[in-house]
Coordinates of C-alpha atoms and ligand atoms in Angstrom, one line a residue:
Chain A
M1 CA 1.3 -30.2 -13.5
S2 CA -0.7 -32.8 -15.3
T3 CA 1.0 -35.7 -17.0
Y4 CA -2.1 -37.8 -17.4
S5 CA -4.0 -37.0 -20.5
A6 CA -7.5 -37.3 -19.1
S7 CA -6.9 -34.3 -16.9
K8 CA -6.0 -32.2 -19.9
T9 CA -9.4 -31.2 -20.9
V10 CA -10.1 -30.1 -17.3
A11 CA -6.9 -28.1 -17.3
L12 CA -7.8 -26.5 -20.6
K13 CA -11.2 -25.6 -19.4
Q14 CA -9.8 -24.1 -16.3
S15 CA -7.3 -22.0 -18.3
A16 CA -10.1 -20.6 -20.4
E17 CA -11.9 -19.6 -17.2
E18 CA -8.7 -18.0 -15.9
G19 CA -8.4 -16.1 -19.1
A20 CA -11.9 -14.9 -18.9
A21 CA -11.5 -13.8 -15.3
L22 CA -8.3 -12.0 -16.1
S23 CA -9.7 -10.1 -19.1
G24 CA -12.9 -9.0 -17.4
R25 CA -15.3 -9.7 -20.3
P26 CA -13.7 -10.8 -23.6
P27 CA -15.8 -10.5 -26.7
S28 CA -18.3 -13.4 -27.0
L29 CA -16.4 -14.9 -29.8
A30 CA -13.7 -16.0 -27.4
V31 CA -16.2 -17.4 -24.9
S32 CA -18.4 -19.4 -27.3
L33 CA -15.5 -21.3 -28.9
P34 CA -13.8 -24.2 -27.1
S35 CA -10.7 -23.3 -25.2
G36 CA -7.8 -22.4 -27.4
G37 CA -10.2 -22.2 -30.4
T38 CA -9.8 -18.6 -31.1
G39 CA -6.0 -19.1 -30.9
V40 CA -6.3 -21.8 -33.6
F41 CA -8.4 -19.6 -35.8
A42 CA -5.9 -16.7 -35.3
S43 CA -3.2 -19.1 -36.4
L44 CA -5.1 -20.1 -39.5
A45 CA -5.6 -16.4 -40.3
W46 CA -1.9 -15.9 -40.2
V47 CA -1.4 -18.9 -42.4
G48 CA -3.8 -17.2 -44.8
F49 CA -1.9 -14.0 -44.7
G50 CA 1.3 -15.8 -45.5
I51 CA -0.3 -17.6 -48.4
S52 CA -1.8 -14.4 -49.7
C53 CA 1.7 -13.0 -50.0
L54 CA 2.8 -16.0 -52.1
W55 CA -0.3 -16.9 -54.1
W56 CA -0.5 -14.0 -56.5
P57 CA 2.5 -12.3 -58.1
D58 CA 3.5 -8.9 -56.8
I59 CA 2.6 -6.2 -59.2
G60 CA 5.7 -4.2 -58.2
D61 CA 9.3 -4.9 -57.2
W62 CA 9.4 -5.7 -53.5
P63 CA 12.3 -8.0 -52.4
R64 CA 10.9 -8.8 -49.0
T65 CA 7.7 -10.5 -50.0
H66 CA 9.0 -14.0 -49.3
Q67 CA 10.5 -13.1 -46.0
L68 CA 7.2 -11.5 -45.0
A69 CA 5.3 -14.7 -45.9
A70 CA 7.8 -16.8 -44.0
A71 CA 7.5 -14.5 -40.9
A72 CA 3.7 -14.8 -41.1
L73 CA 3.9 -18.6 -41.2
V74 CA 6.3 -18.6 -38.2
I75 CA 3.9 -16.4 -36.3
A76 CA 1.0 -18.7 -37.3
G77 CA 3.0 -21.7 -36.0
A78 CA 3.9 -20.0 -32.7
I79 CA 0.2 -19.1 -32.1
F80 CA -0.9 -22.6 -32.9
L81 CA 1.6 -24.2 -30.6
A82 CA 0.9 -21.8 -27.8
S83 CA -2.9 -22.4 -28.2
V84 CA -2.5 -26.2 -28.1
A85 CA 0.0 -26.2 -25.3
G86 CA -2.8 -24.4 -23.3
N87 CA -2.4 -24.4 -19.6
R88 CA 1.2 -25.5 -19.5
L89 CA 2.2 -22.0 -20.4
G90 CA 0.5 -20.6 -17.3
R91 CA 0.1 -16.8 -17.3
F92 CA 1.3 -16.5 -20.9
N93 CA -1.5 -18.6 -22.0
A94 CA -4.1 -16.4 -20.3
G95 CA -2.5 -13.4 -22.1
L96 CA -2.7 -15.2 -25.4
Q97 CA -6.4 -16.2 -24.8
R98 CA -7.2 -12.6 -24.2
R99 CA -5.3 -11.4 -27.3
A100 CA -6.4 -14.1 -29.7
P101 CA -9.3 -12.1 -31.2
W102 CA -6.9 -9.3 -31.8
L103 CA -4.3 -11.6 -33.4
L104 CA -7.1 -12.9 -35.6
A105 CA -8.3 -9.4 -36.6
S106 CA -4.8 -8.1 -37.4
A107 CA -4.0 -11.1 -39.6
L108 CA -7.3 -10.4 -41.6
F109 CA -6.3 -6.7 -41.8
L110 CA -2.8 -7.5 -43.0
T111 CA -4.2 -9.9 -45.6
L112 CA -6.6 -7.2 -46.9
W113 CA -3.8 -4.7 -47.0
E114 CA -1.5 -7.0 -48.8
V115 CA -4.1 -7.9 -51.4
A116 CA -5.4 -4.4 -51.9
T117 CA -1.9 -3.0 -52.5
A118 CA 0.8 -5.4 -53.7
K119 CA -1.5 -7.8 -55.5
F120 CA -4.3 -5.9 -57.2
A121 CA -3.5 -2.3 -56.5
W122 CA -7.0 -1.4 -55.5
L123 CA -5.4 1.5 -53.6
P124 CA -3.3 3.9 -55.7
L125 CA 0.2 2.6 -55.4
P126 CA 2.9 5.0 -54.5
F127 CA 0.7 6.4 -51.7
F128 CA -0.3 3.1 -50.2
P129 CA 2.7 0.9 -50.0
P130 CA 2.3 -2.8 -49.1
P131 CA 3.4 -4.3 -45.8
Q132 CA 6.6 -5.8 -47.3
S133 CA 7.9 -2.4 -48.4
I134 CA 7.5 -1.2 -44.9
I135 CA 9.4 -4.2 -43.7
E136 CA 12.0 -3.3 -46.3
V137 CA 12.4 0.1 -44.7
Y138 CA 13.0 -1.4 -41.3
T139 CA 15.6 -3.8 -42.6
D140 CA 17.4 -1.7 -45.2
D141 CA 17.1 1.8 -43.7
L142 CA 17.7 0.8 -40.1
P143 CA 20.7 2.9 -39.3
K144 CA 19.1 6.1 -40.3
L145 CA 15.9 5.2 -38.6
L146 CA 17.7 4.4 -35.4
D147 CA 19.6 7.6 -35.5
S148 CA 16.4 9.5 -35.9
I149 CA 14.7 7.6 -33.1
L150 CA 17.7 8.3 -30.8
A151 CA 17.7 12.0 -31.7
S152 CA 13.9 12.3 -31.1
V153 CA 14.1 10.5 -27.8
K154 CA 17.0 12.6 -26.6
L155 CA 15.3 15.9 -27.5
Q156 CA 11.9 14.9 -26.1
L157 CA 13.3 13.5 -22.9
G158 CA 15.5 16.5 -22.2
G159 CA 12.8 19.1 -22.9
Y160 CA 10.1 17.2 -21.1
L161 CA 12.2 16.6 -18.0
I162 CA 13.2 20.3 -17.8
G163 CA 9.7 21.5 -18.5
A164 CA 8.1 19.1 -16.0
T165 CA 10.6 19.9 -13.3
V166 CA 10.4 23.7 -13.7
G167 CA 6.6 23.5 -14.1
F168 CA 6.2 21.5 -11.0
L169 CA 8.4 23.7 -8.9
T170 CA 6.8 26.9 -10.2
G171 CA 3.3 25.4 -9.6
V172 CA 4.1 24.5 -6.0
S173 CA 5.6 27.9 -5.4
I174 CA 2.6 29.8 -6.8
G175 CA 0.2 27.6 -4.9
W176 CA 2.1 27.9 -1.7
S177 CA 3.3 31.5 -1.6
R178 CA 1.1 34.5 -2.1
S179 CA 4.0 36.7 -3.0
V180 CA 5.4 34.3 -5.6
G181 CA 1.9 34.0 -7.0
Y182 CA 1.6 37.8 -7.2
W183 CA 4.6 38.0 -9.5
V184 CA 4.4 34.8 -11.5
H185 CA 0.6 34.5 -12.1
P186 CA 0.3 37.5 -14.5
V187 CA 3.3 36.3 -16.5
L188 CA 1.9 32.9 -16.6
R189 CA -1.5 34.2 -17.8
F190 CA 0.2 36.3 -20.5
I191 CA 2.6 33.8 -21.9
G192 CA 1.2 30.4 -21.0
P193 CA -1.8 30.1 -23.4
L194 CA 0.4 31.0 -26.4
P195 CA 1.0 27.8 -28.3
A196 CA 4.7 26.9 -27.9
T197 CA 5.1 26.6 -31.7
A198 CA 4.4 30.4 -32.0
W199 CA 7.8 30.9 -30.5
L200 CA 9.5 28.8 -33.1
P201 CA 10.8 31.6 -35.4
I202 CA 12.1 33.7 -32.5
A203 CA 13.5 30.7 -30.7
F204 CA 15.5 29.5 -33.6
F205 CA 17.4 32.7 -34.1
T206 CA 17.8 33.7 -30.4
F207 CA 19.1 30.3 -29.2
P208 CA 22.7 29.3 -30.0
S209 CA 21.6 26.0 -31.6
S210 CA 18.4 24.6 -33.1
W211 CA 18.7 21.8 -30.6
S212 CA 18.6 24.1 -27.6
A213 CA 15.8 26.1 -29.2
S214 CA 13.8 22.9 -29.6
T215 CA 14.5 21.8 -26.0
F216 CA 13.3 25.2 -24.8
L217 CA 10.1 24.9 -26.9
I218 CA 9.4 21.4 -25.7
A219 CA 10.0 22.5 -22.1
L220 CA 7.7 25.4 -22.6
A221 CA 4.9 23.2 -24.0
T222 CA 5.3 20.8 -21.1
G223 CA 5.8 23.4 -18.4
F224 CA 2.6 25.4 -18.8
P225 CA 0.1 22.6 -18.2
V226 CA 2.2 21.2 -15.4
T227 CA 2.5 24.5 -13.7
V228 CA -1.2 25.3 -13.9
L229 CA -2.3 21.9 -12.7
T230 CA 0.3 21.7 -9.9
W231 CA -0.8 25.1 -8.8
S232 CA -4.4 24.3 -8.8
G233 CA -3.7 21.0 -7.0
V234 CA -1.7 22.7 -4.3
A235 CA -4.3 25.5 -4.0
S236 CA -7.2 23.1 -3.6
V237 CA -5.7 21.1 -0.7
S238 CA -8.2 21.2 2.1
N239 CA -7.2 23.4 5.1
A240 CA -8.3 20.6 7.4
Y241 CA -5.1 18.7 6.4
Y242 CA -2.9 21.6 7.2
D243 CA -4.7 22.1 10.6
V244 CA -4.2 18.4 11.5
A245 CA -0.5 18.5 10.5
R246 CA 0.1 21.7 12.3
T247 CA -1.4 20.6 15.6
L248 CA 0.9 17.5 15.3
G249 CA 3.9 19.8 15.2
A250 CA 4.5 20.2 11.4
K251 CA 6.6 23.1 10.3
P252 CA 6.0 24.9 6.9
F253 CA 8.6 22.9 5.0
F254 CA 7.0 19.7 6.2
L255 CA 3.6 21.0 5.2
V256 CA 4.7 21.6 1.6
R257 CA 6.6 18.3 1.3
K258 CA 4.3 16.0 3.1
V259 CA 0.9 17.5 2.8
A260 CA 0.6 20.0 -0.2
I261 CA 2.6 17.9 -2.7
P262 CA 1.2 14.5 -2.1
A263 CA -2.3 16.0 -2.0
A264 CA -1.7 17.8 -5.3
L265 CA -0.1 14.8 -7.0
P266 CA -3.3 13.6 -8.9
H267 CA -3.5 17.1 -10.4
V268 CA 0.2 17.1 -11.2
F269 CA -0.2 13.9 -13.2
V270 CA -3.1 15.4 -15.2
G271 CA -0.7 18.2 -16.1
L272 CA 2.1 15.8 -17.0
F273 CA -0.2 14.0 -19.4
M274 CA -1.3 17.2 -21.0
G275 CA 2.2 18.4 -21.2
L276 CA 3.3 15.1 -22.8
G277 CA 0.7 15.5 -25.5
S278 CA 1.5 19.0 -26.4
S279 CA 5.2 18.5 -26.3
F280 CA 5.0 15.6 -28.8
A281 CA 3.4 18.1 -31.2
V282 CA 6.1 20.6 -30.7
L283 CA 8.8 18.0 -31.1
V284 CA 7.6 16.9 -34.5
V285 CA 7.2 20.5 -35.7
A286 CA 10.6 21.6 -34.4
E287 CA 12.2 18.6 -36.0
M288 CA 10.5 19.3 -39.3
I289 CA 11.4 23.0 -39.3
G290 CA 14.6 23.4 -37.4
V291 CA 16.5 20.4 -36.2
K292 CA 18.0 18.3 -39.0
A293 CA 17.5 15.1 -37.1
G294 CA 14.8 13.0 -35.5
L295 CA 11.6 11.2 -36.7
G296 CA 9.9 14.5 -37.6
W297 CA 12.8 15.3 -39.9
Y298 CA 12.8 11.7 -41.2
L299 CA 9.2 12.1 -42.1
Q300 CA 9.8 15.3 -44.0
W301 CA 12.8 13.9 -45.7
A302 CA 10.8 10.9 -46.8
Q303 CA 8.1 13.1 -48.1
G304 CA 10.6 15.1 -50.1
W305 CA 11.8 11.9 -51.8
A306 CA 8.2 10.6 -52.2
A307 CA 9.4 7.6 -50.1
Y308 CA 5.9 6.8 -48.8
A309 CA 6.9 3.5 -47.3
N310 CA 9.5 5.3 -45.1
M311 CA 6.8 7.7 -44.0
Y312 CA 4.5 5.0 -42.8
A313 CA 7.4 3.2 -41.2
A314 CA 8.4 6.3 -39.3
L315 CA 4.8 7.0 -38.3
I316 CA 4.4 3.5 -36.9
V317 CA 7.6 4.0 -34.8
M318 CA 6.5 7.4 -33.7
S319 CA 3.2 6.1 -32.5
L320 CA 4.9 3.2 -30.7
L321 CA 7.2 5.7 -28.9
C322 CA 4.5 8.1 -27.9
S323 CA 2.3 5.3 -26.7
G324 CA 5.2 3.9 -24.8
A325 CA 5.9 7.2 -23.2
I326 CA 2.2 7.5 -22.1
T327 CA 2.2 4.0 -20.8
L328 CA 5.3 4.7 -18.8
L329 CA 3.7 7.8 -17.3
F330 CA 0.6 5.8 -16.5
R331 CA 2.7 3.1 -14.8
T332 CA 4.5 5.7 -12.7
R333 CA 1.2 7.3 -11.7
D334 CA -0.4 4.0 -10.7
R335 CA 2.6 3.3 -8.5
L336 CA 2.6 6.7 -6.9
L337 CA -1.1 7.1 -6.6
I338 CA -1.8 3.5 -5.4
W339 CA -3.9 5.0 -2.6
Q340 CA -6.4 6.4 -5.0
K341 CA -9.4 4.3 -5.8
G342 CA -10.9 3.9 -9.3
V343 CA -8.0 5.2 -11.4
V344 CA -8.2 4.6 -15.2
K345 CA -6.2 1.7 -16.5
W346 CA -4.3 2.5 -19.6
Chain B
M1 CA -15.7 19.7 46.9
V2 CA -16.8 16.2 46.1
A3 CA -15.7 16.3 42.5
H4 CA -12.3 17.3 43.5
A5 CA -11.9 14.5 46.1
L6 CA -13.1 12.0 43.6
A7 CA -10.6 13.2 41.0
E8 CA -7.8 12.7 43.4
A9 CA -9.0 9.3 44.5
V10 CA -8.6 8.0 40.9
A11 CA -4.8 8.5 41.1
Y12 CA -4.1 9.9 37.7
P13 CA -0.7 9.4 36.3
A14 CA 0.5 13.0 36.2
V15 CA 0.8 13.7 32.5
G16 CA -2.1 16.0 32.0
A17 CA -1.6 19.8 31.8
S18 CA -3.7 22.4 33.4
L19 CA -5.6 24.7 31.1
D20 CA -6.7 28.2 32.0
V21 CA -9.2 30.0 29.7
E22 CA -9.0 33.6 30.8
R23 CA -11.6 36.1 29.5
I24 CA -11.6 34.9 26.0
S25 CA -13.6 36.8 23.4
H26 CA -13.4 36.2 19.7
A27 CA -15.2 37.4 16.6
F28 CA -15.0 36.8 12.8
D29 CA -15.2 39.3 10.1
I30 CA -17.9 38.5 7.6
D31 CA -18.2 41.0 4.8
G32 CA -16.8 43.7 7.0
N33 CA -19.2 43.0 9.9
A34 CA -17.9 41.6 13.1
L35 CA -19.6 38.4 14.1
P36 CA -19.0 37.9 17.8
V37 CA -18.6 34.2 18.5
L38 CA -17.1 34.0 22.0
E39 CA -17.9 36.4 24.8
D40 CA -15.8 36.6 27.9
V41 CA -15.4 32.9 28.4
S42 CA -13.4 31.9 31.4
F43 CA -12.8 28.5 33.1
S44 CA -10.0 26.5 34.5
V45 CA -9.2 22.8 33.9
K46 CA -7.1 20.9 36.4
P47 CA -4.5 18.4 35.1
G48 CA -6.1 15.2 34.1
E49 CA -9.7 16.5 34.2
F50 CA -12.2 15.5 31.6
I51 CA -14.4 18.5 30.5
A52 CA -17.3 18.3 28.2
L53 CA -18.5 21.4 26.3
L54 CA -22.2 21.5 25.4
G55 CA -24.0 24.2 23.5
P56 CA -26.4 25.0 20.6
S57 CA -25.1 24.4 17.1
G58 CA -23.0 27.3 15.8
C59 CA -22.4 29.0 19.1
G60 CA -18.7 28.8 18.9
K61 CA -17.5 25.6 20.5
S62 CA -15.3 24.6 17.6
T63 CA -13.9 28.1 17.5
L64 CA -12.9 27.8 21.2
L65 CA -11.2 24.4 20.6
R66 CA -9.2 25.8 17.7
L67 CA -8.0 28.6 19.9
V68 CA -7.0 26.1 22.6
A69 CA -5.1 24.1 19.9
G70 CA -3.3 27.3 18.9
L71 CA -4.8 27.3 15.3
G72 CA -5.7 31.0 15.8
A73 CA -5.3 33.8 18.3
P74 CA -8.3 35.2 20.2
R75 CA -9.3 38.8 19.8
S76 CA -8.9 39.2 23.5
G77 CA -8.0 37.1 26.6
V78 CA -5.3 34.6 27.3
L79 CA -5.1 30.8 27.2
R80 CA -2.6 29.1 29.4
E81 CA -1.3 25.6 29.3
D82 CA 0.4 24.9 32.7
G83 CA 0.6 28.6 33.2
D84 CA 2.3 29.4 29.9
P85 CA 0.4 31.4 27.3
V86 CA -0.6 29.5 24.2
T87 CA 0.9 31.1 21.1
G88 CA 0.6 28.5 18.4
P89 CA 0.0 24.8 17.8
F90 CA 2.1 22.5 19.7
P91 CA 2.0 18.6 19.8
S92 CA 1.3 18.7 23.6
R93 CA -2.2 19.8 22.6
V94 CA -3.6 17.5 19.9
V95 CA -7.0 17.8 18.3
V96 CA -9.2 15.0 17.0
F97 CA -11.6 16.8 14.6
Q98 CA -15.2 15.8 13.9
D99 CA -14.1 14.5 10.5
P100 CA -11.3 12.0 10.9
T101 CA -9.3 13.8 8.1
L102 CA -6.9 10.9 7.6
F103 CA -4.3 11.6 4.8
P104 CA -5.6 9.4 2.0
W105 CA -2.1 8.9 0.5
R106 CA -0.7 7.5 3.7
T107 CA -1.3 4.0 5.1
V108 CA -2.8 3.7 8.5
W109 CA 0.6 3.3 10.1
N110 CA 2.0 6.3 8.3
N111 CA -1.0 8.4 9.3
V112 CA -0.5 7.5 12.9
A113 CA 3.2 8.2 12.5
L114 CA 2.6 11.7 11.2
G115 CA 3.2 13.6 14.4
L116 CA 6.4 11.9 15.3
E117 CA 7.6 12.3 11.7
A118 CA 6.8 16.0 11.8
Q119 CA 8.7 16.4 15.0
G120 CA 11.6 14.5 13.5
I121 CA 11.7 11.7 16.1
L122 CA 10.0 8.9 14.2
E123 CA 13.1 6.9 13.5
S124 CA 13.9 6.4 17.2
Q125 CA 10.3 6.0 18.3
R126 CA 8.7 3.7 15.8
Q127 CA 7.4 1.4 18.5
R128 CA 5.2 4.2 19.8
V129 CA 3.3 4.0 16.5
D130 CA 2.8 0.3 16.9
A131 CA 1.7 0.8 20.5
A132 CA -0.8 3.5 19.5
L133 CA -2.3 1.2 16.8
D134 CA -2.5 -1.6 19.4
L135 CA -4.3 0.7 21.7
V136 CA -7.1 1.3 19.3
G137 CA -7.1 -2.3 18.1
L138 CA -6.1 -1.6 14.5
S139 CA -2.7 -3.3 14.3
Q140 CA -4.0 -5.6 11.6
F141 CA -4.8 -2.6 9.3
R142 CA -1.4 -0.9 9.6
N143 CA -0.8 -1.2 5.9
A144 CA -4.3 -0.4 4.7
Y145 CA -5.1 2.9 3.0
P146 CA -7.8 5.0 4.6
H147 CA -10.4 4.5 1.8
L148 CA -10.6 0.9 2.9
L149 CA -11.6 1.7 6.5
S150 CA -15.1 2.0 8.0
G151 CA -16.1 5.3 9.6
G152 CA -15.5 4.0 13.1
M153 CA -12.1 2.6 12.2
A154 CA -11.1 5.8 10.6
Q155 CA -12.1 7.7 13.7
R156 CA -10.0 5.3 15.8
V157 CA -7.0 5.9 13.6
A158 CA -7.5 9.6 14.1
L159 CA -7.6 8.9 17.8
A160 CA -4.4 6.9 17.6
R161 CA -2.7 9.6 15.5
A162 CA -3.4 12.0 18.4
L163 CA -2.5 9.7 21.2
V164 CA 0.8 8.7 19.7
N165 CA 2.1 12.1 20.6
D166 CA 1.4 11.5 24.3
P167 CA -0.6 14.8 24.5
K168 CA -1.0 16.6 27.7
I169 CA -4.3 18.0 26.5
L170 CA -6.5 16.0 24.2
I171 CA -9.0 18.1 22.3
L172 CA -12.0 16.2 20.9
D173 CA -14.4 18.0 18.6
E174 CA -17.4 15.8 18.3
P175 CA -15.2 12.8 17.5
L176 CA -18.1 10.4 17.6
G177 CA -20.7 12.6 15.9
K178 CA -20.9 10.6 12.7
L179 CA -20.8 7.1 14.1
D180 CA -23.8 4.8 14.5
S181 CA -25.0 4.5 18.0
L182 CA -23.4 1.0 18.7
T183 CA -20.0 2.0 17.6
R184 CA -20.4 5.2 19.5
I185 CA -21.2 3.5 22.8
T186 CA -18.1 1.2 22.3
M187 CA -15.9 4.2 21.5
Q188 CA -17.2 6.1 24.5
A189 CA -16.1 3.3 26.7
E190 CA -12.7 3.1 24.9
I191 CA -12.1 6.8 25.4
V192 CA -12.8 6.6 29.1
A193 CA -10.5 3.7 29.5
L194 CA -7.7 5.5 27.5
W195 CA -8.2 8.6 29.5
Q196 CA -8.0 6.8 32.8
R197 CA -4.9 4.9 31.7
K198 CA -3.0 7.8 30.2
G199 CA -4.2 10.7 32.5
F200 CA -4.3 13.4 29.9
T201 CA -6.5 16.4 30.3
T202 CA -9.5 16.2 27.9
L203 CA -11.7 18.8 26.3
L204 CA -14.7 17.2 24.5
V205 CA -17.2 19.0 22.4
T206 CA -20.4 17.0 21.9
H207 CA -24.0 17.5 21.0
D208 CA -25.0 14.5 23.0
V209 CA -25.9 15.3 26.6
E210 CA -25.8 11.6 27.6
E211 CA -22.3 11.3 26.1
A212 CA -21.1 14.3 28.1
L213 CA -22.5 12.9 31.3
F214 CA -21.1 9.4 30.7
L215 CA -17.6 10.7 30.0
A216 CA -16.8 13.9 31.8
N217 CA -15.9 15.2 35.3
R218 CA -17.5 18.5 34.4
V219 CA -19.9 19.7 31.9
I220 CA -19.8 23.3 30.7
V221 CA -22.9 24.6 29.0
F222 CA -22.7 27.5 26.6
S223 CA -25.4 30.0 25.5
N224 CA -26.4 30.8 21.9
R225 CA -23.9 32.7 19.8
P226 CA -21.9 34.6 21.0
A227 CA -21.1 31.8 23.4
R228 CA -21.1 32.6 27.1
I229 CA -20.9 30.1 29.9
K230 CA -24.3 29.3 31.1
A231 CA -23.5 26.6 33.6
D232 CA -20.5 24.6 34.9
I233 CA -21.8 21.4 36.3
A234 CA -19.7 18.8 38.2
V235 CA -20.5 15.2 37.5
D236 CA -19.3 13.5 40.6
R237 CA -20.0 9.9 39.8
P238 CA -17.4 7.2 39.8
Y239 CA -16.2 5.4 36.6
P240 CA -17.2 3.1 35.0
R241 CA -20.6 4.8 34.9
H242 CA -23.9 3.3 34.1
R243 CA -26.3 4.9 31.6
G244 CA -29.3 4.1 33.9
D245 CA -27.8 6.0 36.9
P246 CA -30.7 8.1 38.3
K247 CA -28.2 10.8 39.3
L248 CA -27.1 11.1 35.7
A249 CA -30.7 11.2 34.6
E250 CA -31.4 14.1 36.9
L251 CA -28.4 16.0 35.6
R252 CA -29.5 15.3 32.1
R253 CA -32.9 16.9 32.8
N254 CA -31.2 19.9 34.2
I255 CA -28.9 20.3 31.3
L256 CA -31.6 19.9 28.7
G257 CA -33.5 22.6 30.6
L258 CA -30.5 24.9 30.3
L259 CA -30.4 24.1 26.5
G260 CA -34.0 25.1 26.2
L261 CA -35.6 21.7 26.0
D262 CA -38.0 21.4 29.0
A263 CA -40.0 19.1 31.1
T264 CA -41.3 16.8 28.4
W265 CA -37.8 15.1 28.4
Ligands
ATP1 N1 -13.2 30.9 9.8 C1 -14.4 31.4 10.0 N2 -14.8 32.6 9.4 C2 -15.9 33.1 9.6 N3 -16.9 32.7 10.4 C3 -16.6 31.5 11.1 C4 -15.4 30.9 10.9 N4 -15.4 29.7 11.7 C5 -16.6 29.8 12.3 N5 -17.3 30.8 12.0 C6 -18.6 31.2 12.5 O1 -18.6 31.2 13.9 C7 -19.7 30.6 14.4 C8 -19.3 29.5 15.4 O2 -18.8 28.5 14.7 P1 -18.3 27.1 15.4 O3 -17.8 26.3 14.4 O4 -17.4 27.5 16.5 O5 -19.6 26.6 16.0 P2 -19.9 25.3 16.8 O6 -20.4 25.7 18.2 O7 -18.7 24.4 16.8 O8 -21.1 24.7 16.0 P3 -21.4 23.1 15.8 O9 -21.8 22.6 17.1 O10 -22.5 23.1 14.8 O11 -20.2 22.5 15.3 C9 -20.6 30.1 13.3 O12 -21.6 31.1 13.1 C10 -19.7 30.2 12.1 O13 -20.4 30.6 11.0
MG2 MG1 -18.3 22.5 15.7

């Protein structure tokens, strides 16, 4: 810790280098400016955004404009303080350095959005709501939004876990046992490629509730890619591994658990990613058509009322949730497949 | 017999098993045609003996080793370990393949532990894994994943993975084939030292006549496919051996002759 001011410049310089080392190669903007410089500019841009909210009068009736401006100024202040504090914030500072260009760009984008909608209506109004009306949705319609989020997460999680588990077990069985493969493979070939949404009409009247029907569909959408990729993973395990394990005394169950499955795991994760993608699609459709809850339903409800701000708000939440789910899956994979070299960082 | 006397003089700890190869013939089906690979191969290995198998590429040496390991059944003939017929793989006969085939998802330690784990005795015998890693000088790398190892290190891990099971018969299929010549020479010396210390019976396939003569009590030379035994040569020289030994040079000339490479060598 430096308490002597002469050492400060050195410390700041060092922190910039740390930041650069951590981020690999940040855009040249961040490098060419003195340390913390981009942070200061980002802070200024946020001030600009705050002022843009207040400078011109709103052309519509949006009660959250002042709060939005205040929030922008608070963010600007926080960025400014953090940039000036520099090295004393340690790792946080490195993260800030790396993100400063993005903070700057997003402030510029928000300003443009604000001006183009709320102030001059360059974009046709009901279809392109300003930022403050989306904030308004998050503050005023929070209970309904939270209910929808909860419903979506519950449905998605249940269906995905069932589909992934069943798919994994099926894939391992087909890959391992010839006789299981004989019976399951044709069924898989016949049913698997069918988009899960094609089952929608049938599922909704054969299942006791629309919730169980949707769970089934999500599980189906997840299960197919997981099954196929697990299967191909298990089938492509080199015989040399089995030979080695067998000469060391491994029994069939050990071979499945400790050789086939770990060797197939990279494939399994590819299947899990594909399954996640297609199950999101099914989730939204199922919620729009059958289940009267969840973000998909919220979207449709908002459309019915021409509540465009609610739609954008729900879309943003949805994208955060999907991205969060993918990130979680990537983290899990990175943990389990730490032995692989050169995995993609998400 | 001189070779016999010598073998007894070296006072092996008695852990090696005897191996009897009795009239083994084997063939593979390729597109409906039988491809004969081994033809009436018979030899006996005494407990603790070190046998090198030499022969042209593709003659059937690896096939024979797989049969000894129990990874397949011969078309005809019997293999006996200490008099009992071999019916399947068993950890008393462990193979080190030409490729180290380490499990990439296991650390070095866990790779070596594989055999004990498969036999369900790892928890009580963890120190054996540490000892095996010490033996091949890789204790420092116990937590490394295989992709970080050099070729020679990987091959040493494969050796430790075999040795940790205290095999009675160690089966080595060109274990040093892919190594550079320096590492190779070092590993040859290590293998001899291990073999002398542990006393297991060893079957080594190699393409390198010098390696065979440097390591083995006996060298068995095979013909072209289908493999038949062409010669069974005792190497009655004491260990540690010297590569310049004129007796070994003479044997080398003989063997190269048997393999069809004549006088110029
Ligand atoms: N599983 C198999 N199916 C069919 N043919 C095989 C099989 N394994 C080996 N062969 C054939 O048997 C013959 C002997 O193979 P083997 O691997 O035993 O030779 P090798 O003596 O070990 O040769 P190298 O010294 O080159 O390793 C070869 O012609 C090979 O093509
Ligand atoms: Mg071979």
